[in-house]
mmCIF file of C-alpha atoms in Angstrom:
data_model
loop_
_atom_site.group_PDB
_atom_site.id
_atom_site.type_symbol
_atom_site.label_atom_id
_atom_site.label_comp_id
_atom_site.label_asym_id
_atom_site.label_seq_id
_atom_site.Cartn_x
_atom_site.Cartn_y
_atom_site.Cartn_z
ATOM 1 C CA UNK A 1 23.804 -10.490 -16.399
ATOM 2 C CA UNK A 2 24.717 -7.202 -18.859
ATOM 3 C CA UNK A 3 23.350 -4.163 -17.288
ATOM 4 C CA UNK A 4 21.855 -1.177 -19.336
ATOM 5 C CA UNK A 5 24.071 1.363 -20.418
ATOM 6 C CA UNK A 6 22.470 4.144 -18.172
ATOM 7 C CA UNK A 7 20.688 1.981 -15.424
ATOM 8 C CA UNK A 8 18.180 3.205 -13.702
ATOM 9 C CA UNK A 9 18.250 4.257 -9.618
ATOM 10 C CA UNK A 10 15.874 2.134 -7.858
ATOM 11 C CA UNK A 11 13.098 4.970 -6.583
ATOM 12 C CA UNK A 12 13.324 3.219 -3.268
ATOM 13 C CA UNK A 13 11.564 0.037 -2.883
ATOM 14 C CA UNK A 14 13.369 -3.132 -4.758
ATOM 15 C CA UNK A 15 11.593 -5.653 -7.030
ATOM 16 C CA UNK A 16 13.132 -8.275 -4.480
ATOM 17 C CA UNK A 17 11.337 -6.471 -1.464
ATOM 18 C CA UNK A 18 8.160 -5.557 -3.111
ATOM 19 C CA UNK A 19 7.860 -9.358 -4.241
ATOM 20 C CA UNK A 20 8.382 -10.337 -0.114
ATOM 21 C CA UNK A 21 5.877 -8.115 0.606
ATOM 22 C CA UNK A 22 3.123 -9.392 -1.792
ATOM 23 C CA UNK A 23 3.849 -12.945 -1.087
ATOM 24 C CA UNK A 24 3.461 -12.563 2.524
ATOM 25 C CA UNK A 25 0.668 -10.175 2.320
ATOM 26 C CA UNK A 26 -1.460 -12.906 0.791
ATOM 27 C CA UNK A 27 0.381 -15.814 2.705
ATOM 28 C CA UNK A 28 -0.989 -13.555 5.633
ATOM 29 C CA UNK A 29 -4.614 -13.428 4.219
ATOM 30 C CA UNK A 30 -4.928 -17.138 3.438
ATOM 31 C CA UNK A 31 -3.937 -17.529 7.480
ATOM 32 C CA UNK A 32 -6.530 -15.317 8.777
ATOM 33 C CA UNK A 33 -9.443 -17.099 6.221
ATOM 34 C CA UNK A 34 -10.127 -14.131 4.454
ATOM 35 C CA UNK A 35 -11.935 -13.557 0.996
ATOM 36 C CA UNK A 36 -9.572 -13.126 -2.156
ATOM 37 C CA UNK A 37 -7.415 -10.030 -2.031
ATOM 38 C CA UNK A 38 -5.701 -7.485 -4.027
ATOM 39 C CA UNK A 39 -2.385 -6.336 -3.684
ATOM 40 C CA UNK A 40 -0.294 -3.451 -5.079
ATOM 41 C CA UNK A 41 3.340 -2.576 -3.962
ATOM 42 C CA UNK A 42 4.505 0.764 -4.676
ATOM 43 C CA UNK A 43 7.628 2.281 -5.130
ATOM 44 C CA UNK A 44 8.166 6.166 -3.400
ATOM 45 C CA UNK A 45 7.539 7.625 -6.627
ATOM 46 C CA UNK A 46 4.616 5.795 -6.963
ATOM 47 C CA UNK A 47 5.194 3.500 -9.452
ATOM 48 C CA UNK A 48 4.206 -0.005 -9.355
ATOM 49 C CA UNK A 49 6.871 -2.874 -8.384
ATOM 50 C CA UNK A 50 3.784 -5.473 -7.945
ATOM 51 C CA UNK A 51 0.354 -6.178 -8.649
ATOM 52 C CA UNK A 52 -1.102 -9.592 -7.759
ATOM 53 C CA UNK A 53 -4.579 -10.869 -7.529
ATOM 54 C CA UNK A 54 -5.825 -13.449 -6.046
ATOM 55 C CA UNK A 55 -8.695 -15.919 -7.900
ATOM 56 C CA UNK A 56 -11.887 -14.791 -7.036
ATOM 57 C CA UNK A 57 -11.239 -11.138 -6.130
ATOM 58 C CA UNK A 58 -13.631 -8.971 -7.549
ATOM 59 C CA UNK A 59 -13.534 -6.672 -10.358
ATOM 60 C CA UNK A 60 -12.558 -3.423 -8.900
ATOM 61 C CA UNK A 61 -9.977 -4.750 -6.258
ATOM 62 C CA UNK A 62 -6.841 -3.182 -8.174
ATOM 63 C CA UNK A 63 -7.897 0.113 -8.363
ATOM 64 C CA UNK A 64 -9.020 -0.163 -4.513
ATOM 65 C CA UNK A 65 -5.353 -0.994 -3.825
ATOM 66 C CA UNK A 66 -3.787 0.668 -5.689
ATOM 67 C CA UNK A 67 -6.198 4.087 -4.435
ATOM 68 C CA UNK A 68 -5.264 2.806 -0.741
ATOM 69 C CA UNK A 69 -1.568 2.514 -1.529
ATOM 70 C CA UNK A 70 -1.333 6.276 -3.791
ATOM 71 C CA UNK A 71 -3.553 7.747 -0.947
ATOM 72 C CA UNK A 72 -1.076 6.618 1.675
ATOM 73 C CA UNK A 73 2.160 7.863 -0.509
ATOM 74 C CA UNK A 74 -0.064 11.394 -1.262
ATOM 75 C CA UNK A 75 -0.551 12.109 1.847
ATOM 76 C CA UNK A 76 2.877 11.016 3.524
ATOM 77 C CA UNK A 77 0.833 9.167 6.067
ATOM 78 C CA UNK A 78 -0.561 5.454 6.224
ATOM 79 C CA UNK A 79 -4.497 5.567 5.275
ATOM 80 C CA UNK A 80 -5.408 4.822 8.939
ATOM 81 C CA UNK A 81 -4.669 8.118 9.783
ATOM 82 C CA UNK A 82 -6.404 9.335 6.181
ATOM 83 C CA UNK A 83 -9.769 7.285 7.005
ATOM 84 C CA UNK A 84 -10.277 8.838 10.386
ATOM 85 C CA UNK A 85 -9.293 12.438 8.798
ATOM 86 C CA UNK A 86 -12.277 11.502 6.362
ATOM 87 C CA UNK A 87 -14.770 11.209 8.882
ATOM 88 C CA UNK A 88 -14.717 14.494 10.082
ATOM 89 C CA UNK A 89 -13.153 16.421 7.413
ATOM 90 C CA UNK A 90 -14.890 15.787 4.766
ATOM 91 C CA UNK A 91 -14.262 19.218 2.939
ATOM 92 C CA UNK A 92 -11.023 18.188 2.996
ATOM 93 C CA UNK A 93 -11.351 14.422 1.385
ATOM 94 C CA UNK A 94 -13.431 15.378 -1.388
ATOM 95 C CA UNK A 95 -10.653 17.863 -2.330
ATOM 96 C CA UNK A 96 -8.471 15.343 -2.366
ATOM 97 C CA UNK A 97 -10.258 13.535 -4.156
ATOM 98 C CA UNK A 98 -10.934 16.102 -6.845
ATOM 99 C CA UNK A 99 -7.020 17.387 -6.786
ATOM 100 C CA UNK A 100 -6.048 13.241 -7.521
ATOM 101 C CA UNK A 101 -7.871 12.770 -10.012
ATOM 102 C CA UNK A 102 -10.222 10.041 -7.612
ATOM 103 C CA UNK A 103 -7.155 8.448 -7.431
ATOM 104 C CA UNK A 104 -6.734 8.540 -3.442
ATOM 105 C CA UNK A 105 -9.146 5.945 -1.204
ATOM 106 C CA UNK A 106 -9.787 7.351 2.130
ATOM 107 C CA UNK A 107 -9.795 3.957 3.962
ATOM 108 C CA UNK A 108 -7.432 1.346 6.140
ATOM 109 C CA UNK A 109 -5.487 -0.724 4.220
ATOM 110 C CA UNK A 110 -2.820 1.670 2.439
ATOM 111 C CA UNK A 111 0.207 1.500 4.625
ATOM 112 C CA UNK A 112 3.829 2.918 3.690
ATOM 113 C CA UNK A 113 6.834 1.229 3.688
ATOM 114 C CA UNK A 114 9.920 2.491 5.765
ATOM 115 C CA UNK A 115 13.179 1.551 6.005
ATOM 116 C CA UNK A 116 15.218 1.013 9.346
ATOM 117 C CA UNK A 117 16.068 4.895 9.293
ATOM 118 C CA UNK A 118 12.305 5.799 8.563
ATOM 119 C CA UNK A 119 13.519 6.728 4.965
ATOM 120 C CA UNK A 120 10.089 6.269 2.860
ATOM 121 C CA UNK A 121 10.201 3.433 0.064
ATOM 122 C CA UNK A 122 6.937 3.026 -0.833
ATOM 123 C CA UNK A 123 3.674 1.747 0.056
ATOM 124 C CA UNK A 124 1.233 -1.280 -0.905
ATOM 125 C CA UNK A 125 -2.077 -1.424 -0.493
ATOM 126 C CA UNK A 126 -4.720 -4.292 -0.604
ATOM 127 C CA UNK A 127 -8.545 -4.819 -1.168
ATOM 128 C CA UNK A 128 -10.747 -7.172 -0.825
ATOM 129 C CA UNK A 129 -11.947 -8.077 2.875
ATOM 130 C CA UNK A 130 -12.923 -5.238 5.870
ATOM 131 C CA UNK A 131 -10.185 -2.373 5.443
ATOM 132 C CA UNK A 132 -8.843 -3.414 8.559
ATOM 133 C CA UNK A 133 -8.039 -7.016 7.697
ATOM 134 C CA UNK A 134 -6.504 -5.805 4.439
ATOM 135 C CA UNK A 135 -4.349 -3.585 6.609
ATOM 136 C CA UNK A 136 -3.008 -6.373 8.648
ATOM 137 C CA UNK A 137 -2.028 -8.099 5.911
ATOM 138 C CA UNK A 138 -0.399 -4.889 4.671
ATOM 139 C CA UNK A 139 2.109 -4.785 7.802
ATOM 140 C CA UNK A 140 2.431 -8.454 7.758
ATOM 141 C CA UNK A 141 3.734 -8.274 4.417
ATOM 142 C CA UNK A 142 6.415 -5.080 5.305
ATOM 143 C CA UNK A 143 7.309 -6.885 8.331
ATOM 144 C CA UNK A 144 8.393 -9.979 6.231
ATOM 145 C CA UNK A 145 10.464 -7.880 4.079
ATOM 146 C CA UNK A 146 12.499 -6.959 7.481
ATOM 147 C CA UNK A 147 11.179 -3.127 6.812
ATOM 148 C CA UNK A 148 9.027 -0.983 8.974
ATOM 149 C CA UNK A 149 5.371 -0.034 8.531
ATOM 150 C CA UNK A 150 3.302 3.247 8.693
ATOM 151 C CA UNK A 151 0.014 2.681 9.151
ATOM 152 C CA UNK A 152 -0.763 6.522 10.054
ATOM 153 C CA UNK A 153 -0.644 6.338 13.618
ATOM 154 C CA UNK A 154 1.975 8.207 15.909
ATOM 155 C CA UNK A 155 5.164 5.771 16.529
#
């Protein structure tokens, strides 16, 4: 296959890895009997690698999933921790929303993707069911790709 004259660098996550994450996350949702999900997988620069929205997922699910992934990348930790902070630091959460133009969603279901050396590769966000179940699907997808999930909890 011909290569472009000036190939761009891979910004963390490959398309193949992102596809595995999305497909495995949706499979986990089916296994758990969850409501229809939307998955957004971003590379380390915050660029969309894969978006998948199951039939029946409601209108705003892609934006919510994006906000969870974006929030994790913006803060440098998974949104499990961001959701905890939102409970006690409402002023900060409001400021974060303002600073990101409303893009960061402080709800569980945004998980950083790291490699075996703890290098940040990207993030995945899922929306569609309760946030803890969304996060469970994120983790399953990341692990299926042979990568390490970072939920925001200390290792």
